[in-house]
Short mmCIF file of C-alpha atoms in Angstrom, two decimals:
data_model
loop_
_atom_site.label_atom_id
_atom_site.label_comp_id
_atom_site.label_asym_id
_atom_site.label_seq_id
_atom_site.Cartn_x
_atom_site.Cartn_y
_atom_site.Cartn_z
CA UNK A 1 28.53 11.28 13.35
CA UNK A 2 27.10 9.42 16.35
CA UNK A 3 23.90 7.31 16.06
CA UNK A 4 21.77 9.71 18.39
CA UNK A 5 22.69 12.43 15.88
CA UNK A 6 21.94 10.88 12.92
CA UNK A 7 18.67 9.71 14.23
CA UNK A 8 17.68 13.60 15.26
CA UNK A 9 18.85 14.37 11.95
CA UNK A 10 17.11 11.92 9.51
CA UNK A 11 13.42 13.10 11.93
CA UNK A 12 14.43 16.83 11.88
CA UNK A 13 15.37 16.90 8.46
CA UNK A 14 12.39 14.68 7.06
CA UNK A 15 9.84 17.02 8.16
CA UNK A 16 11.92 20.22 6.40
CA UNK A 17 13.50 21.39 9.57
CA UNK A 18 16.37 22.04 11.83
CA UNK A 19 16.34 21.29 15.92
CA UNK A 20 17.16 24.79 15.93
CA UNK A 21 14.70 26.84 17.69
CA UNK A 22 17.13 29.48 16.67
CA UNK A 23 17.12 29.41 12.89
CA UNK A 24 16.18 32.60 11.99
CA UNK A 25 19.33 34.41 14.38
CA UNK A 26 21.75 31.81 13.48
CA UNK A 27 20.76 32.52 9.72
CA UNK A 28 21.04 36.62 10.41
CA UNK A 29 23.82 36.32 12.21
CA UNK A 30 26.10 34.65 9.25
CA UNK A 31 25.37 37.78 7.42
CA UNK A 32 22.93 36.02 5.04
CA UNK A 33 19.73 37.59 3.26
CA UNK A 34 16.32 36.60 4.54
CA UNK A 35 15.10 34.43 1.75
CA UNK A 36 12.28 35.61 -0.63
CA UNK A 37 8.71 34.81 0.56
CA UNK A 38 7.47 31.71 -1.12
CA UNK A 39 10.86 30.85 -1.97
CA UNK A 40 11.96 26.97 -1.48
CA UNK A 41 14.28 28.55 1.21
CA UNK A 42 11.62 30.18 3.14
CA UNK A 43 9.79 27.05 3.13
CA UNK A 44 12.38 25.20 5.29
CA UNK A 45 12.69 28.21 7.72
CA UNK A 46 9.04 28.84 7.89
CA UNK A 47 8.21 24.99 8.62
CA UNK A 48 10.91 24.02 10.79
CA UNK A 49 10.06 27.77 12.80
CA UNK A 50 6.84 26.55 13.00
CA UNK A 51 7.51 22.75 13.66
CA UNK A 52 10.21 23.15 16.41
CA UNK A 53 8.71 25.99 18.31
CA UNK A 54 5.28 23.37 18.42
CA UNK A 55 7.50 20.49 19.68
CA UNK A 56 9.30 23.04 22.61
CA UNK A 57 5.96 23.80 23.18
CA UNK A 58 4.32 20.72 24.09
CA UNK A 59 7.36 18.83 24.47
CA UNK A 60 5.86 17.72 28.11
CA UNK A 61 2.33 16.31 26.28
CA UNK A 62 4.24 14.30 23.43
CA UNK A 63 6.65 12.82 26.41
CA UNK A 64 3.49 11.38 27.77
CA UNK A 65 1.12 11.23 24.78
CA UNK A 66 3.59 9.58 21.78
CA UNK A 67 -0.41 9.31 19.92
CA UNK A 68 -0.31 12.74 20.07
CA UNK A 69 3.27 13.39 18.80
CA UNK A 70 2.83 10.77 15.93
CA UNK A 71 -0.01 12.49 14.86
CA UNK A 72 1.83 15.86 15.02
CA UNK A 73 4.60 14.41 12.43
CA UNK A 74 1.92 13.03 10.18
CA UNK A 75 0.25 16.07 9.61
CA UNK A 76 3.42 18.30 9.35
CA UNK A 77 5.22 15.46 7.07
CA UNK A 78 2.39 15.74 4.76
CA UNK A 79 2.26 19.65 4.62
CA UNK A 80 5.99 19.50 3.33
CA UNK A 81 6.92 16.30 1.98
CA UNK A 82 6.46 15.27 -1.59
CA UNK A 83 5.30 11.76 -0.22
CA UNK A 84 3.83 10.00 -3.43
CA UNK A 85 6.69 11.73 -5.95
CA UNK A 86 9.33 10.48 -3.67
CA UNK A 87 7.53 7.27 -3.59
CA UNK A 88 7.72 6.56 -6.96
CA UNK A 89 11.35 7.51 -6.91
CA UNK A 90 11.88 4.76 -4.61
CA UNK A 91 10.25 2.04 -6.20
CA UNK A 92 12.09 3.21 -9.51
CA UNK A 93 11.29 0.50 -12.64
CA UNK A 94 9.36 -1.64 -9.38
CA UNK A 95 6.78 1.60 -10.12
CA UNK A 96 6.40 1.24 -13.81
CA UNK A 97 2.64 0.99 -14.64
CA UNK A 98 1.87 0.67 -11.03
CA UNK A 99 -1.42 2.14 -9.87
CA UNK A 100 -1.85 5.26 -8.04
CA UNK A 101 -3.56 2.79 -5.39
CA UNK A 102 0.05 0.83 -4.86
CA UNK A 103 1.86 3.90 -5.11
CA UNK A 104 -0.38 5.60 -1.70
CA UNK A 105 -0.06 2.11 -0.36
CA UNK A 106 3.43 2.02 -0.41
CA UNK A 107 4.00 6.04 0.10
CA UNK A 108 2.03 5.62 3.36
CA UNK A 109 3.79 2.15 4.83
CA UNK A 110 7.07 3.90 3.91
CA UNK A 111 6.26 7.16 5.67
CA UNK A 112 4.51 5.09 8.80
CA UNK A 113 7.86 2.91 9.31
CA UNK A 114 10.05 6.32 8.69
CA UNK A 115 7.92 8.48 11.73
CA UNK A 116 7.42 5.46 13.83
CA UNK A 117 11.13 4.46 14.02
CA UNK A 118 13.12 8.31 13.90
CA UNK A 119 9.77 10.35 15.13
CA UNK A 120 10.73 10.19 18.99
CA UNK A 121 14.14 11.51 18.23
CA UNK A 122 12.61 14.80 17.66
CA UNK A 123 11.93 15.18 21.30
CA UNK A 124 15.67 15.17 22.17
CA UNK A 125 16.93 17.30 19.98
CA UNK A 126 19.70 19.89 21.36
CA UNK A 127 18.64 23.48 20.98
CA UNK A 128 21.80 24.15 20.63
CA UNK A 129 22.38 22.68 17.76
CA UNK A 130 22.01 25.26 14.89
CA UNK A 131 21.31 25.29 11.01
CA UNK A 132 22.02 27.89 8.45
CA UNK A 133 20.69 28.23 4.86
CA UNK A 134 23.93 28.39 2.26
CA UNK A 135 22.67 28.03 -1.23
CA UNK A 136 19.43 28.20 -3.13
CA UNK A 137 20.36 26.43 -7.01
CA UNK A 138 17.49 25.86 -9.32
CA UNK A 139 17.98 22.95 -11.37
CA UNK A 140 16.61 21.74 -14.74
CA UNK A 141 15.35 24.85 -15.44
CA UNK A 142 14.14 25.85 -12.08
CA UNK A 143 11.61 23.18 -12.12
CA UNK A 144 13.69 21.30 -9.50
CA UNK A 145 15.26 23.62 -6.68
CA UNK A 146 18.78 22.39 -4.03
CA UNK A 147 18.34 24.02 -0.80
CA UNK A 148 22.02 23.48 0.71
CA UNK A 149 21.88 24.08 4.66
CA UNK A 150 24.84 23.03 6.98
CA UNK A 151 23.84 21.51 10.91
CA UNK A 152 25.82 22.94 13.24
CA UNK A 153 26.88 21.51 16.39
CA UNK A 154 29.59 22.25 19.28
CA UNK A 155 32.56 20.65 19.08
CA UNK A 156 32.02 19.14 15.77
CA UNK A 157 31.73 19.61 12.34
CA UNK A 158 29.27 20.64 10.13
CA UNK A 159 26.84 18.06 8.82
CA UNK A 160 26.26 18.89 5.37
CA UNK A 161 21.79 18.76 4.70
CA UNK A 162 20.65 18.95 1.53
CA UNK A 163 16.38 19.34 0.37
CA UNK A 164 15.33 18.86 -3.04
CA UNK A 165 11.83 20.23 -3.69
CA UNK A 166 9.75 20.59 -6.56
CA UNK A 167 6.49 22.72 -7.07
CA UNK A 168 3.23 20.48 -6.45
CA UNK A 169 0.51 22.33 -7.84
CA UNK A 170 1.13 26.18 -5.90
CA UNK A 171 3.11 25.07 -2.64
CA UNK A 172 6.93 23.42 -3.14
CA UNK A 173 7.84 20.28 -1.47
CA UNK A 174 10.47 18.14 -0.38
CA UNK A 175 11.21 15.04 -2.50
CA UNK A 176 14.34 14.23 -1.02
CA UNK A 177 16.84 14.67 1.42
CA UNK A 178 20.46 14.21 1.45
CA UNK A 179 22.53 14.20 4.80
CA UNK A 180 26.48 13.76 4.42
CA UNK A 181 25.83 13.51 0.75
CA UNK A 182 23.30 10.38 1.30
CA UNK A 183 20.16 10.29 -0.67
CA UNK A 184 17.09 9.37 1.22
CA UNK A 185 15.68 8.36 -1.67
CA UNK A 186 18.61 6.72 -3.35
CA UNK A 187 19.08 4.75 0.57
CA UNK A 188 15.35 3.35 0.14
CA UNK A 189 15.54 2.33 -3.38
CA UNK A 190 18.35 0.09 -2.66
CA UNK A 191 16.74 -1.19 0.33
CA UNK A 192 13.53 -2.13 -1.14
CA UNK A 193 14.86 -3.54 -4.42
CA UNK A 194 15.23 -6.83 -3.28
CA UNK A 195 11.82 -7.27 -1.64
CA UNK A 196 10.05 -5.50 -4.87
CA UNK A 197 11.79 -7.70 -7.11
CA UNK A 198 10.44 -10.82 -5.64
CA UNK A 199 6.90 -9.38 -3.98
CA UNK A 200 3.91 -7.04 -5.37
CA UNK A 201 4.12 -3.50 -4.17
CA UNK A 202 0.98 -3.96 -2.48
CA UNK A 203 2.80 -7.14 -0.50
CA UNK A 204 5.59 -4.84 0.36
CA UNK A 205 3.67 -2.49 1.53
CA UNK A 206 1.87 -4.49 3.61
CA UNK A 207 4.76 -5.69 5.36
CA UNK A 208 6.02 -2.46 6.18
CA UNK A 209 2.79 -1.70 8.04
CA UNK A 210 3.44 -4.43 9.65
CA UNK A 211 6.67 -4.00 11.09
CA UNK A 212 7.86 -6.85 9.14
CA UNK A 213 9.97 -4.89 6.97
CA UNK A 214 11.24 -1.17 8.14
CA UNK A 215 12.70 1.59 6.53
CA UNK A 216 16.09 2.43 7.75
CA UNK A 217 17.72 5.98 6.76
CA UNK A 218 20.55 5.70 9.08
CA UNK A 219 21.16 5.62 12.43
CA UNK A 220 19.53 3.73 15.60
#
């Protein structure tokens, strides 16, 4: 998958979306059921509905006004993303008896670097590129739910997107995000475990804010 891709990808499917502006025909039109209201399904095709047909929208203001667009992103990634769960996935032991203060330290650096480096991508997304829903598995005991989606593109293969949500308090929420098979989560925690084994979380975090460290899911 080429570099440009990936990059659309990791932004697109970070905030619970598709660069499909045409979700909801390319999902009807592979003969699949509409997925149950409040369902971890409809959540993806609701947001990234919402999300993408925002972005066509103003797509002329956040060329001009990136401010604008990062604040966009923010807001959106913190409607649908799990931030401080998948946080603490990341950090893994690094996390154990960490505060909640560290943990929305680092949650916050890591989603900063993630929006500030793969956020502009979202602007040059291909409308024709098109997603569709395949699977809906609950796991360990429905507390956990696989939404299994597929990115398809002309001329190439499907690229195989996987969500993993969980409920947080009424709403359900991304935790993680697989593309090709590649754990977001598992990516990050390999990345940071050097720098957490020989700095404090809050030092870490820090130096993510600053640029001097940045989260890398793939791609340029």
């Amino acid at each position: 998958m080429k570099r440009s891709l990936i990059s659309i990808v990791v932004a697109s499917a970070l905030l619970a979306g598709a660069p499909s502006l045409a979700f909801a025909q390319a999902t009807a039109a592979a003969g699949q059921a509409v997925p149950a209201a409040g369902s971890p399904s409809a959540m993806v095709l609701n947001n990234s509905t919402r999300i993408l047909s925002t972005l066509e929208a103003r797509r002329a203001e956040f060329t001009k006004n990136r401010a604008a667009l990062s604040q966009f992103i923010s807001t959106e990634f913190n409607q649908v993303f799990d931030r401080n769960y998948a946080a603490r996935l990341v950090l893994g032991t690094h996390g154990r008896g960490a505060s909640d203060g560290d943990v929305n330290a680092f949650a916050d650096a890591l989603t900063g670097s993630l929006m500030q480096r793969y956020g502009s991508a979202l602007l040059d997304f291909n409308t024709k590129l098109k997603v569709r829903i395949k699977s809906e598995t609950p796991l360990r005991g429905g507390a956990i739910v696989k939404v299994s989606s597929e990115f398809l593109r002309q001329g190439g293969e499907p690229v195989p997107v996987d969500y993993l949500l969980r409920k947080n308090g009424q709403q359900w929420k991304v935790f993680d995000v697989m593309v090709e098979g590649v754990s977001f989560v598992q990516t990050f925690r390999n990345q940071f475990d050097a720098p957490l084994s020989q700095k404090p979380i809050a030092q870490v975090a820090a130096e993510l804010k600053a640029g001097k460290l940045q989260a890398q899911a793939g791609g340029n």
